Short mmCIF file of C-alpha atoms and ligand atoms in Angstrom, two decimals:
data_model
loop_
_atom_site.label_atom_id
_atom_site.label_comp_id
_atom_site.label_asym_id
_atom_site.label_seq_id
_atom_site.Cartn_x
_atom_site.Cartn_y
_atom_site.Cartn_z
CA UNK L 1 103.66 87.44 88.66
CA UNK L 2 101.73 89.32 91.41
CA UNK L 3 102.35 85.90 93.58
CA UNK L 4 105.60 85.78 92.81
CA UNK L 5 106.61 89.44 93.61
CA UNK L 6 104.89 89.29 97.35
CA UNK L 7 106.79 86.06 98.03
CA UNK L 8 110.29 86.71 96.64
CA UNK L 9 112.66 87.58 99.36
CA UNK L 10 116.22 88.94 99.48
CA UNK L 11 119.46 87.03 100.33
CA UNK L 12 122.63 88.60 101.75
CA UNK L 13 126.22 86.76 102.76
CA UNK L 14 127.91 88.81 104.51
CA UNK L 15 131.41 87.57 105.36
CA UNK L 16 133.39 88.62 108.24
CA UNK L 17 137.30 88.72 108.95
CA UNK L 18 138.57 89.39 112.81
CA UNK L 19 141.20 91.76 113.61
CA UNK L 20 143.82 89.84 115.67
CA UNK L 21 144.28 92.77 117.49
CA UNK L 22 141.19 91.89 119.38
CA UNK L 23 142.84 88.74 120.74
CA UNK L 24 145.41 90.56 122.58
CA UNK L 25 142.32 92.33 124.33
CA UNK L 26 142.06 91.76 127.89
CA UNK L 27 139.59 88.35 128.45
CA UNK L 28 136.79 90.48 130.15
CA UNK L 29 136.95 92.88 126.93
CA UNK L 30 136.64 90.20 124.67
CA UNK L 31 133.94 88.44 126.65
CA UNK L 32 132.21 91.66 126.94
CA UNK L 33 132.12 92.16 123.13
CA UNK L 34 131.08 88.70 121.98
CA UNK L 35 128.31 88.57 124.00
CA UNK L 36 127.37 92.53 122.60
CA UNK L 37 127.77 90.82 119.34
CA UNK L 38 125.26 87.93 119.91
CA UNK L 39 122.64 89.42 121.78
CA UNK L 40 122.62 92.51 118.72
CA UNK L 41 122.37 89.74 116.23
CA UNK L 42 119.83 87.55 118.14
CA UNK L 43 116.93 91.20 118.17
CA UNK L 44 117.16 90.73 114.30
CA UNK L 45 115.90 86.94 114.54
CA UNK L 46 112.21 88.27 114.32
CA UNK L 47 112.75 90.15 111.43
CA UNK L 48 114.59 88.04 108.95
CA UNK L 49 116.28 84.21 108.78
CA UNK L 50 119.60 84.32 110.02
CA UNK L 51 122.30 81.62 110.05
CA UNK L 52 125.51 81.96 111.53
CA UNK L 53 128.82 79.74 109.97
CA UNK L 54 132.73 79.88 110.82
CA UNK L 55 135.14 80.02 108.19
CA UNK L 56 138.02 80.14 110.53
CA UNK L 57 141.14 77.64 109.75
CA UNK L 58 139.46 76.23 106.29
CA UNK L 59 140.09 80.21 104.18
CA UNK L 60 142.64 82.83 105.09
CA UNK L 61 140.52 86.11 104.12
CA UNK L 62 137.33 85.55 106.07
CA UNK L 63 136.52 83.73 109.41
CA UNK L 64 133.14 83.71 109.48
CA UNK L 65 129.63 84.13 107.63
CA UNK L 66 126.16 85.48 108.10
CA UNK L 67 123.59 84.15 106.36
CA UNK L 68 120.78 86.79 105.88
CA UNK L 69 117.01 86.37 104.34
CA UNK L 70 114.45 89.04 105.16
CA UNK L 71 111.92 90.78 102.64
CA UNK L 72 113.16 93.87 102.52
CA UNK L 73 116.82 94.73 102.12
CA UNK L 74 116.90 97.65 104.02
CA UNK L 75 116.78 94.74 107.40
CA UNK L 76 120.59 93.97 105.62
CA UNK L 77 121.59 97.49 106.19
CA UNK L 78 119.68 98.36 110.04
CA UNK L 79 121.49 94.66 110.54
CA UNK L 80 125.19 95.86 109.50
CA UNK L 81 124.70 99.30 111.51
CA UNK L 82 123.77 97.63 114.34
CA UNK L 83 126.55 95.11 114.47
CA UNK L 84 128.95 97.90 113.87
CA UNK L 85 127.79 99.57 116.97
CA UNK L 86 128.98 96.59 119.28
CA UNK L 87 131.68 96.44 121.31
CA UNK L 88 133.10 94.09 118.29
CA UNK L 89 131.88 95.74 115.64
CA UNK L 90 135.30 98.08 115.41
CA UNK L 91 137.32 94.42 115.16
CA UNK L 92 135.40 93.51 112.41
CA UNK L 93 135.92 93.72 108.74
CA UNK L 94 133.66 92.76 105.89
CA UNK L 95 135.66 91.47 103.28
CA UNK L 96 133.42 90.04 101.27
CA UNK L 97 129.60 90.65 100.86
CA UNK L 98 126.91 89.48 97.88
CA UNK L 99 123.49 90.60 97.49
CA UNK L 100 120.74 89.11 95.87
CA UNK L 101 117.19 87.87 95.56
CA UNK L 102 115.15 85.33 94.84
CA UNK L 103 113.41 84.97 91.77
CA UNK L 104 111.44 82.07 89.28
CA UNK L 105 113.75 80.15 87.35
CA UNK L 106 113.23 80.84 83.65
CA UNK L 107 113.98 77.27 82.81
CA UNK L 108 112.39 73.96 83.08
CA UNK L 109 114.11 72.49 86.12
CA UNK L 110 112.34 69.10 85.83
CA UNK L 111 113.70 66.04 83.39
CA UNK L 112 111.74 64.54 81.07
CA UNK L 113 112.00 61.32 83.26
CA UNK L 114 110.11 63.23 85.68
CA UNK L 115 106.78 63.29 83.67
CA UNK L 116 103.93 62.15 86.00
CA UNK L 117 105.58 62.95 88.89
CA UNK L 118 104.79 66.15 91.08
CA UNK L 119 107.09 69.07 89.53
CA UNK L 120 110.04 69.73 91.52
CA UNK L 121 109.57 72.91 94.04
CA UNK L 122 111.16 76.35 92.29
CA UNK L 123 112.64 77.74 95.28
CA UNK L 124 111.65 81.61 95.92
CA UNK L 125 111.60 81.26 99.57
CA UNK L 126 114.63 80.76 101.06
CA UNK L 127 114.40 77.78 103.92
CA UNK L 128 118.02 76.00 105.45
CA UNK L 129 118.30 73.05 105.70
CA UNK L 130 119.98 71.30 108.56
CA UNK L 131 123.02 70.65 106.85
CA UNK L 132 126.44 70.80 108.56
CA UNK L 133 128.10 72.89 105.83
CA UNK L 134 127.40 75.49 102.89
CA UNK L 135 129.09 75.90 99.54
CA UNK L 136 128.80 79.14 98.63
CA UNK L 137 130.47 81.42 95.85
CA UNK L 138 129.49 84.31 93.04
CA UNK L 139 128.69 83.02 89.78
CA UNK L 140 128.63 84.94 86.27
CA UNK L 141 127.60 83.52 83.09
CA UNK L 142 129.35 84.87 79.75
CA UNK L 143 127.45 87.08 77.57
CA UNK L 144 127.86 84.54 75.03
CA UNK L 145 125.51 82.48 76.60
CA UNK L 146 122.82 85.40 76.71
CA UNK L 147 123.17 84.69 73.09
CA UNK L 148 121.93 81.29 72.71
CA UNK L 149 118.56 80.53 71.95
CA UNK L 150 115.73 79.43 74.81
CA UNK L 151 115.88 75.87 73.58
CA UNK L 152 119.89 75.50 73.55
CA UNK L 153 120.12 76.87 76.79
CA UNK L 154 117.43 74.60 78.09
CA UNK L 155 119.73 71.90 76.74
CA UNK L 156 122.40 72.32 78.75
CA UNK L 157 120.65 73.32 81.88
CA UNK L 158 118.98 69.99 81.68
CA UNK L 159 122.34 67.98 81.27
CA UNK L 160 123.15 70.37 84.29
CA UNK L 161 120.11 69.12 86.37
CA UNK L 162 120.65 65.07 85.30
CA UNK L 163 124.54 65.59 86.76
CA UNK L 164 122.72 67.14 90.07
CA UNK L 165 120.27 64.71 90.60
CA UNK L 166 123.21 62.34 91.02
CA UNK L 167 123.57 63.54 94.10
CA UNK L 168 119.99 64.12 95.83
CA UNK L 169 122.24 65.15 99.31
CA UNK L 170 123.54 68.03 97.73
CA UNK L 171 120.58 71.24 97.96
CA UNK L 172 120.96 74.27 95.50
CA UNK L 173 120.05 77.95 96.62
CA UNK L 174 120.22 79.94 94.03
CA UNK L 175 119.54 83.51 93.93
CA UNK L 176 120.20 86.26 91.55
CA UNK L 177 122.04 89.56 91.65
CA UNK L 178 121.24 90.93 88.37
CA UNK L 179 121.56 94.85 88.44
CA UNK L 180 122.01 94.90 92.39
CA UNK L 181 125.70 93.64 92.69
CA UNK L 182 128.72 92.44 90.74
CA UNK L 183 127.99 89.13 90.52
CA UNK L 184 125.10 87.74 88.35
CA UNK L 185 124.08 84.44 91.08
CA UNK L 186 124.97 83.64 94.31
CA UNK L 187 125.23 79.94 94.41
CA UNK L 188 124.78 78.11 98.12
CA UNK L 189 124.79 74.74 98.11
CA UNK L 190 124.19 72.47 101.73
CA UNK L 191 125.76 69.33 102.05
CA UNK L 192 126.61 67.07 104.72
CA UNK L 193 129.55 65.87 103.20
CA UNK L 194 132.32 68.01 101.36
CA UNK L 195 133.27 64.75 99.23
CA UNK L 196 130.37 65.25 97.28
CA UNK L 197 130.42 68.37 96.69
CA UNK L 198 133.89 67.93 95.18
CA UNK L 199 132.67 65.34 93.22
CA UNK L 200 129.50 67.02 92.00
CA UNK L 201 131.64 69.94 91.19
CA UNK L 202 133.92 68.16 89.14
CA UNK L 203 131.35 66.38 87.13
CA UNK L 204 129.58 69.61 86.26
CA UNK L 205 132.80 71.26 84.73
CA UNK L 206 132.14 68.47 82.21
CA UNK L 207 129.31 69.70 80.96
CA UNK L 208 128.25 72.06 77.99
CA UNK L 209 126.88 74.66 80.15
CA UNK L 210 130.48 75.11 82.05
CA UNK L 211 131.92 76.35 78.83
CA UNK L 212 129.70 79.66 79.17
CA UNK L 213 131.28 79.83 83.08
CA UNK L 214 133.13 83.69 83.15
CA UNK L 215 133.48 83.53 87.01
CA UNK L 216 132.68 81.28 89.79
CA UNK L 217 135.18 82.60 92.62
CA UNK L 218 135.79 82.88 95.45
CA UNK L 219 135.03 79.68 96.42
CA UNK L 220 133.54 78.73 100.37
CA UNK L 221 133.11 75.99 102.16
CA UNK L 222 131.41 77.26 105.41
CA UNK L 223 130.45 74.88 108.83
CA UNK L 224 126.94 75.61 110.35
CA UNK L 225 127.17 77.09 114.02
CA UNK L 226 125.30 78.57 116.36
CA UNK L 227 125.84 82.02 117.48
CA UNK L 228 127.86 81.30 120.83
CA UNK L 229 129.58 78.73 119.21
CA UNK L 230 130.75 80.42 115.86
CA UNK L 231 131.85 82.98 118.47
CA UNK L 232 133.85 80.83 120.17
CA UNK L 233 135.27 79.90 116.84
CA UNK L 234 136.87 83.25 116.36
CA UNK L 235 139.42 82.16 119.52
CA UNK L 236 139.88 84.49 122.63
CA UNK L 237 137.68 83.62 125.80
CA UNK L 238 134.75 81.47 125.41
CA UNK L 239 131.40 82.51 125.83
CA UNK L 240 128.90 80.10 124.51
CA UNK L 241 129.01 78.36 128.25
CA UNK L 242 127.41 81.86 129.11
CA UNK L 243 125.03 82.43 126.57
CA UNK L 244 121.41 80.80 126.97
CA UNK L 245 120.06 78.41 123.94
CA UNK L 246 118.16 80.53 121.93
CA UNK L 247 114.60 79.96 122.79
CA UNK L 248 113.63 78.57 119.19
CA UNK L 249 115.86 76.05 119.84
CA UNK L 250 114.15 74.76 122.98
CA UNK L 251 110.95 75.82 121.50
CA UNK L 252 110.37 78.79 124.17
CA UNK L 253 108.29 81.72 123.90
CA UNK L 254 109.46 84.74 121.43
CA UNK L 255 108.75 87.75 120.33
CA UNK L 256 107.70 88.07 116.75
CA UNK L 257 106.01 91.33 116.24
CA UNK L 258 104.04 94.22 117.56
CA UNK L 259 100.29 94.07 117.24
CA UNK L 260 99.73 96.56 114.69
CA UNK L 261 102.19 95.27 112.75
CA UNK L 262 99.49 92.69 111.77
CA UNK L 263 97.12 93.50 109.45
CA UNK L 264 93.76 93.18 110.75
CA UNK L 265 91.72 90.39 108.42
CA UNK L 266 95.39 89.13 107.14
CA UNK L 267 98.97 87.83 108.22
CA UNK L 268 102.77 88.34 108.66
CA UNK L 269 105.16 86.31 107.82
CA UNK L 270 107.42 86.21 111.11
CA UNK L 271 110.02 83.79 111.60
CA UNK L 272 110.93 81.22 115.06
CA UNK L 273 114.40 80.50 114.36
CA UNK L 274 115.08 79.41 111.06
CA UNK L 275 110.93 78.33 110.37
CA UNK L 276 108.82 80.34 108.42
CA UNK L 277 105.40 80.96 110.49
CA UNK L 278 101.85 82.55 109.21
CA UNK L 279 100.72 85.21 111.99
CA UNK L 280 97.08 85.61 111.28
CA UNK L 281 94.88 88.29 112.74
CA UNK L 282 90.84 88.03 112.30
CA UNK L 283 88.51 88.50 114.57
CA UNK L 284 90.53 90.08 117.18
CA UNK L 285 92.35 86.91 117.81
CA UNK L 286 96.23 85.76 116.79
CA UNK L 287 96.82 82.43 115.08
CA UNK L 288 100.38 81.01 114.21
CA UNK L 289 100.71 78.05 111.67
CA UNK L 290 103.88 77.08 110.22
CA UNK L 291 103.59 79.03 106.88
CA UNK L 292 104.10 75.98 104.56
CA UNK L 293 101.16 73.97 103.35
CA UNK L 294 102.30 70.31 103.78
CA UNK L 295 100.93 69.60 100.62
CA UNK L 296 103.72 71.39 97.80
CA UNK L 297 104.66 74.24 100.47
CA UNK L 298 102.74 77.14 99.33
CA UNK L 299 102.67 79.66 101.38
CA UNK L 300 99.55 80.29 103.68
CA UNK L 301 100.43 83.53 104.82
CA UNK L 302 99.05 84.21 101.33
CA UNK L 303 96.15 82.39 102.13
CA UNK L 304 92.68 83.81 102.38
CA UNK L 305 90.93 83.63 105.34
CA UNK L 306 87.30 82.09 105.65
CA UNK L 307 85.35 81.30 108.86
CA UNK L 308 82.38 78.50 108.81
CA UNK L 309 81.40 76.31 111.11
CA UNK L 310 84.01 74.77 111.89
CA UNK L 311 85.80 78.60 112.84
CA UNK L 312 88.51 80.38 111.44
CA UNK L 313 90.60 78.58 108.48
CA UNK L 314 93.02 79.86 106.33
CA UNK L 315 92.77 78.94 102.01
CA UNK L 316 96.12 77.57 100.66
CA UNK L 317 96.81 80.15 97.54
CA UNK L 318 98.01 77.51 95.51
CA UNK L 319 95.59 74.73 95.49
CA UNK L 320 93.07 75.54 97.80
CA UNK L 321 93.17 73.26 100.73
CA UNK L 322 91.35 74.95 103.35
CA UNK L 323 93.32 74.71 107.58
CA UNK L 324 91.85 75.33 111.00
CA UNK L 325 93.40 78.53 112.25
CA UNK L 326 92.72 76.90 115.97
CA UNK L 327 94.08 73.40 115.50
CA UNK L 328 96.10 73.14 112.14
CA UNK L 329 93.40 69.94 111.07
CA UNK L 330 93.36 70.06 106.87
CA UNK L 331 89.26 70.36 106.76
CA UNK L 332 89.36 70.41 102.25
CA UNK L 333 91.50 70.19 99.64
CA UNK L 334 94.60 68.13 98.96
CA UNK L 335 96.77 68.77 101.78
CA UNK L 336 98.12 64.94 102.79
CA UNK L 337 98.65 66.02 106.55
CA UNK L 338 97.42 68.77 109.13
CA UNK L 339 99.58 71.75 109.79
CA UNK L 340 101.85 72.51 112.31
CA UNK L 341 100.23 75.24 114.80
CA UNK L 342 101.86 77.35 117.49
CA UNK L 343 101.29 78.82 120.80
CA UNK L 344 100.01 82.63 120.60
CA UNK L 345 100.23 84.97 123.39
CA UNK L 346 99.97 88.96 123.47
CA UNK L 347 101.61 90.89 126.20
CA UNK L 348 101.92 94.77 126.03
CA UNK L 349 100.91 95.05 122.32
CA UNK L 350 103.52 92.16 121.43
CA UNK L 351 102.90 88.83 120.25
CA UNK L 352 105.13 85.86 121.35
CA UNK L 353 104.84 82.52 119.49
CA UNK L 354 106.00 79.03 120.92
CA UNK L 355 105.84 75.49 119.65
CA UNK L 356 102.70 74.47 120.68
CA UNK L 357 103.44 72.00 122.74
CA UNK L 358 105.52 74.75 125.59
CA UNK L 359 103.97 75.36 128.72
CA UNK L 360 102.21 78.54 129.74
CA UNK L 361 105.18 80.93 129.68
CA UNK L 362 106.08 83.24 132.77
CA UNK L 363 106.81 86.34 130.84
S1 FES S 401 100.42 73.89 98.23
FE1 FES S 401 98.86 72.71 97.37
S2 FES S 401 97.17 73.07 98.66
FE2 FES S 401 98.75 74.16 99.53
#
């Protein structure tokens, strides 16, 4: 439980609808605001996983949606004050918002099939795919299913899981709101193809489980799009010809925290774009590894750190293979491939990470 409490995160949607009135703005005005907009969203990438999608033409209440994970939910709230203090921020409306967090499922999610073969991944830690689009809508169960006993429930969730596993392109975020907003789950599903999601959809209202379904709208089917671009979505002048790429995705140098905001002899969990990364901190020097072990992606910044002969390494807290802080190499355990590492530089108490394969930055 201890684990589980330091590695739960929480999730926030936060849907936006554009006042036309902000069309009829002069094109320097709206240019000017747009790019306020993106550069105030970008300062947050360090502190939480952010994904931006449009909404525009496919619902009429919202136009587009921010996808939020940090660990604390008070990065949801400096977020929203900070976007309302744009130039857009007094065009904007949030229309719709859900809160939750992440949290151990209390049912089996493997099939009985599945017996001998590694247990499928309970998801506590939020990670996106790359998937072009995301399903997502508030979902509350009736109280009538609170009722039922472990082992009927269990029933029906496994029916639930056979109908998913029908379609293995389909990926299911869920995350729970219990006592923290009106809904009791928000359900996000990515997909690369909307078909299927209609079709999974369907399938599942045939099951026993749907029967217990109180609410499960509004529905959303959002496209994946970077920041310039989703801007660009809203119409009025363009600005993603003006906007550089966001240095994660060319795999630049950025900023990911202050030095004491590392614990000496520990880590942070920092983030380059939508990647989880392990900052460690021993010895006076900075190491970055991509936080999940490849073997069942625990997470190392929970790790323990150990230096031998072969230097600093980092202990996987779930099964104990040991990493190189310096090159990533798995040196024990059951880890089938080496780590990813990054690039660590400190400039005026900050730390900047880069794929490790960037040259020497000029700063
Ligand atoms: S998750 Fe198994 S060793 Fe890391």
């Amino acid at each position: 439980m201890e684990r589980d409490s330091t590695m739960r995160q929480s999730v926030k949607y936060t849907f936006y609808k554009l006042d036309e009135i902000f069309l009829r703005l002069p094109e320097e005005k709206q240019r000017q605001a747009k790019l306020d907009f993106i550069d105030t969203v970008r300062t947050f990438n360090r502190r939480m996983l952010l994904r931006s999608y449009t909404l525009v033409g496919l619902r009429a209440d919202v136009d587009f949606l921010l996808w939020e994970v940090a660990e604390e939910v008070e990065a949801f709230q400096e977020l929203e004050t900070a976007i309302r203090s744009t130039a857009l921020g007094p065009y904007l409306r949030v229309t719709r918002s859900f809160l939750s967090g992440t949290r151990r499922s209390i049912y089996d999610i493997s099939l009985p099939e599945d017996q001998g073969q590694p247990r499928e991944e309970e998801r506590i830690r939020i990670e996106p795919s790359d998937s072009r689009y995301l399903f997502v809508y508030p979902f509350i169960k009736t109280r009538a299913w609170y009722m039922l006993s472990q082992e009927e429930r269990q029933e029906m969730i496994t029916e639930h899981i056979r109908v998913g596993r029908k379609y293995p392109d389909i990926r299911l975020n869920t995350t729970y709101s219990y006592g923290i907003d009106d809904q009791e789950f928000v359900v996000a599903f990515e997909g690369d193809n909307p078909h299927d999601f209609i079709d999974l959809v369907a399938e599942l209202r045939h099951t026993q489980a749907s029967l217990y379904t109180q609410a499960d709208t509004p529905m959303h089917i959002c496209i994946a799009m970077p920041l310039p671009e989703m801007m660009d979505s809203i119409g009025g002048a363009k600005v993603s010809d003006l906007v550089q790429q966001d240095v994660t995705e060319v795999g630049g140098w950025l900023p990911v925290a202050q030095v004491e905001e590392v614990p000496a002899e520990g880590a942070l969990l920092v983030y380059y774009g939508t990647q989880q990364v392990a900052l460690f901190h021993t010895n006076g020097q900075f190491y970055a590894l991509n936080n999940r072990c490849p073997h069942a992606r625990g997470p190392l910044c929970e790790g323990t750190l150990h230096t031998n002969g072969q230097g600093p390494t980092v202990r996987c807290p779930w099964h104990e293979a040991y990493f190189s802080l310096e090159t990533g190499e798995v040196l024990e355990g059951p880890s089938p491939r080496d780590v990813e590492t990054f690039q660590v530089r400190v400039e005026d108490d900050t730390v900047y990470i880069a794929r490790a394969e960037q040259p020497e930055p000029a700063l």
